[in-house]
Coordinates of C-alpha atoms and ligand atoms in Angstrom, one line a residue:
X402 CA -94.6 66.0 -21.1
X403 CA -92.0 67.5 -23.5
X404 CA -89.2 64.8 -22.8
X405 CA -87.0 63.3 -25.8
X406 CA -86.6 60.0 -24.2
X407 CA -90.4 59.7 -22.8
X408 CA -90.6 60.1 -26.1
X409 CA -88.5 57.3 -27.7
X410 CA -89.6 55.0 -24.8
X411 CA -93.6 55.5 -26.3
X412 CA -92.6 54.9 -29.6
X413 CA -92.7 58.4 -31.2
X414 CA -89.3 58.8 -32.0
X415 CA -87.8 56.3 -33.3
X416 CA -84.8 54.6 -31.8
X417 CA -82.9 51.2 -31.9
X418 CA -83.8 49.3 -29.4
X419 CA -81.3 46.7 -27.5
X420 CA -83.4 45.5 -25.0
X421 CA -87.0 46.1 -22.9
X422 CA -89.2 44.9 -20.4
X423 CA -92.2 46.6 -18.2
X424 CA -89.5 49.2 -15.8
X425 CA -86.6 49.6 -18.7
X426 CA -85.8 50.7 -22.5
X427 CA -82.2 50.3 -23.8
X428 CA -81.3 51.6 -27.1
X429 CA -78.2 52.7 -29.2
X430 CA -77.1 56.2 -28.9
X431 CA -77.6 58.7 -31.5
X432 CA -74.1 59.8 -31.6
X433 CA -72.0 57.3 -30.1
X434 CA -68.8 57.8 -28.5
X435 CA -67.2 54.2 -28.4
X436 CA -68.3 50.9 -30.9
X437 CA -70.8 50.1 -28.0
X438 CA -73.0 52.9 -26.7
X439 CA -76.4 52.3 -24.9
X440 CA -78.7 53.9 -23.2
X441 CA -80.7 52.5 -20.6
X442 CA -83.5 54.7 -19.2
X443 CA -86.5 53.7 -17.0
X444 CA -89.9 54.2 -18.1
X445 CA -90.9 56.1 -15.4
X446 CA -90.0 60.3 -15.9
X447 CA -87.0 60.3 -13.2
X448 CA -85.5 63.9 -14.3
X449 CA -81.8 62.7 -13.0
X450 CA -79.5 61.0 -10.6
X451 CA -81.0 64.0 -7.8
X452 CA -84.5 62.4 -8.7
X453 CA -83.5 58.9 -7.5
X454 CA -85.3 58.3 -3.9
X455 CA -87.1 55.6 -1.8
X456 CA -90.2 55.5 -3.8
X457 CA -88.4 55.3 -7.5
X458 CA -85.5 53.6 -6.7
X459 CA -86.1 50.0 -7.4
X460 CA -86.1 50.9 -10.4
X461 CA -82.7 51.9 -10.3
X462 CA -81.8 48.9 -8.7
X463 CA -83.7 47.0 -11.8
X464 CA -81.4 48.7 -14.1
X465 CA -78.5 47.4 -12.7
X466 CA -79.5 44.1 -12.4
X467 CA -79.9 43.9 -15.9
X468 CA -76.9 45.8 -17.5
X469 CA -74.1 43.3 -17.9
X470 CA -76.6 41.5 -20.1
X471 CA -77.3 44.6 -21.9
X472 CA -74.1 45.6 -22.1
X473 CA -73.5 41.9 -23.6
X474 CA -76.5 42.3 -26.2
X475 CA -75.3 46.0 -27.4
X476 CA -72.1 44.5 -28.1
X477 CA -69.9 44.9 -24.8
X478 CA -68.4 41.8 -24.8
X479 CA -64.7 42.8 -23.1
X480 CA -65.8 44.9 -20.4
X481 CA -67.8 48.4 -20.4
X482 CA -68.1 51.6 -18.4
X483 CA -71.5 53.0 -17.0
X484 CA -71.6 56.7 -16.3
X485 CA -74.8 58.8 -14.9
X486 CA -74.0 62.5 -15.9
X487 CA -76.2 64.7 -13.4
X488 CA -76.4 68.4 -14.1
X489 CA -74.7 71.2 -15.9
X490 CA -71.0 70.5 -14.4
X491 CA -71.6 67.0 -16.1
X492 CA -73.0 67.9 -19.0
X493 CA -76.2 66.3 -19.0
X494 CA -78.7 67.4 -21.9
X495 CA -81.4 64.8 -21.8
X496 CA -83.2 65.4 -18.3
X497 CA -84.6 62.0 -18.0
X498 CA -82.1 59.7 -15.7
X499 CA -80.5 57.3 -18.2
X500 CA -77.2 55.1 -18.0
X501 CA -74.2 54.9 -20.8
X502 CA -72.8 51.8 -21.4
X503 CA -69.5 52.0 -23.3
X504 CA -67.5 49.8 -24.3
X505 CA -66.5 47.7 -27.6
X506 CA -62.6 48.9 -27.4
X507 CA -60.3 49.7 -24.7
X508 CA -61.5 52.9 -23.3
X509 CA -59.1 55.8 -21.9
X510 CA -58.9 55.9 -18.1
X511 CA -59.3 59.8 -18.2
X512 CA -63.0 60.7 -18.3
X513 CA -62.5 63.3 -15.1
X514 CA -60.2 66.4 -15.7
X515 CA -56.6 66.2 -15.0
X516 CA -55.4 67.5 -11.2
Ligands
5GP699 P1 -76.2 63.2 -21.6 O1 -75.2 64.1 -22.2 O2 -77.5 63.8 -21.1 O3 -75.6 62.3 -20.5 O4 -76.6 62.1 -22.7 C1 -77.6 62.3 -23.6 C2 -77.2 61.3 -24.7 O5 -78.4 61.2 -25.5 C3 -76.1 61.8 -25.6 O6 -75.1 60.9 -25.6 C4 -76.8 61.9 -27.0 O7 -76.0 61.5 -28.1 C5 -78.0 61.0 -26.9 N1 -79.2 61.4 -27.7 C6 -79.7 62.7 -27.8 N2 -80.7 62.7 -28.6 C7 -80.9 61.4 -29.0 C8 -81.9 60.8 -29.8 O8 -82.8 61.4 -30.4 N3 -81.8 59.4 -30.0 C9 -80.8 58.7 -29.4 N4 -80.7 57.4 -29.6 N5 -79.9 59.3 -28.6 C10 -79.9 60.6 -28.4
ZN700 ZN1 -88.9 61.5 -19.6

């Protein structure tokens, strides 16, 4: 399958990794937008947050379970902010679900367009 982060999660693009287990790979994003950036993607191809369903979802759950230590390992230690973009209006460009943890300075409040 032609997916970037299938891709970093086998090894074939390199990456650097901040944490892993059998359902999870976390690693620093390419072109971070705050001191502490990670991504954390399952291993399993789940194209987005629309993908997420009974059968894949414990995965999910997984992935939350483990992301205030991840957050803590990439270098979160204050606090951080997950965000899921799903879809065009949200801007995502890697279609494999994967989670942002930000953090590392005091973030602005305003990540959704003014009313
Ligand atoms: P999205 O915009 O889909 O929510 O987030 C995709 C993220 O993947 C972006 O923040 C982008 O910087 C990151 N990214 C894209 N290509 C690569 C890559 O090859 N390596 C890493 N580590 N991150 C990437
Ligand atoms: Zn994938």
């Amino acid at each position: 399958m032609d997916c970037l982060f299938c891709k970093i999660i086998a090894g074939e693009i390199p990456s650097t990794k901040v944490y892993e287990d059998d359902d999870m790979y976390a690693f620093r994003d390419i072109n971070p937008e705050a001191p502490c950036h990670v991504l954390v993607v399952p291993k399993t191809h789940i194209p987005s947050m629309d993908g997420v369903n009974a059968e894949n979802s414990a995965v999910v759950a997984k992935i939350f379970e483990k992301i205030p230590e991840i957050a803590r390992l990439g270098g979160c230690e204050n606090g951080y902010r997950v965000i899921a973009n799903c879809g065009p209006d949200a801007g995502q460009t890697v279609m494999h679900l994967h989670f942002h943890i930000l953090g590392g300075t005091v973030l602005p409040i305003h990540i959704v367009p003014e009313k």
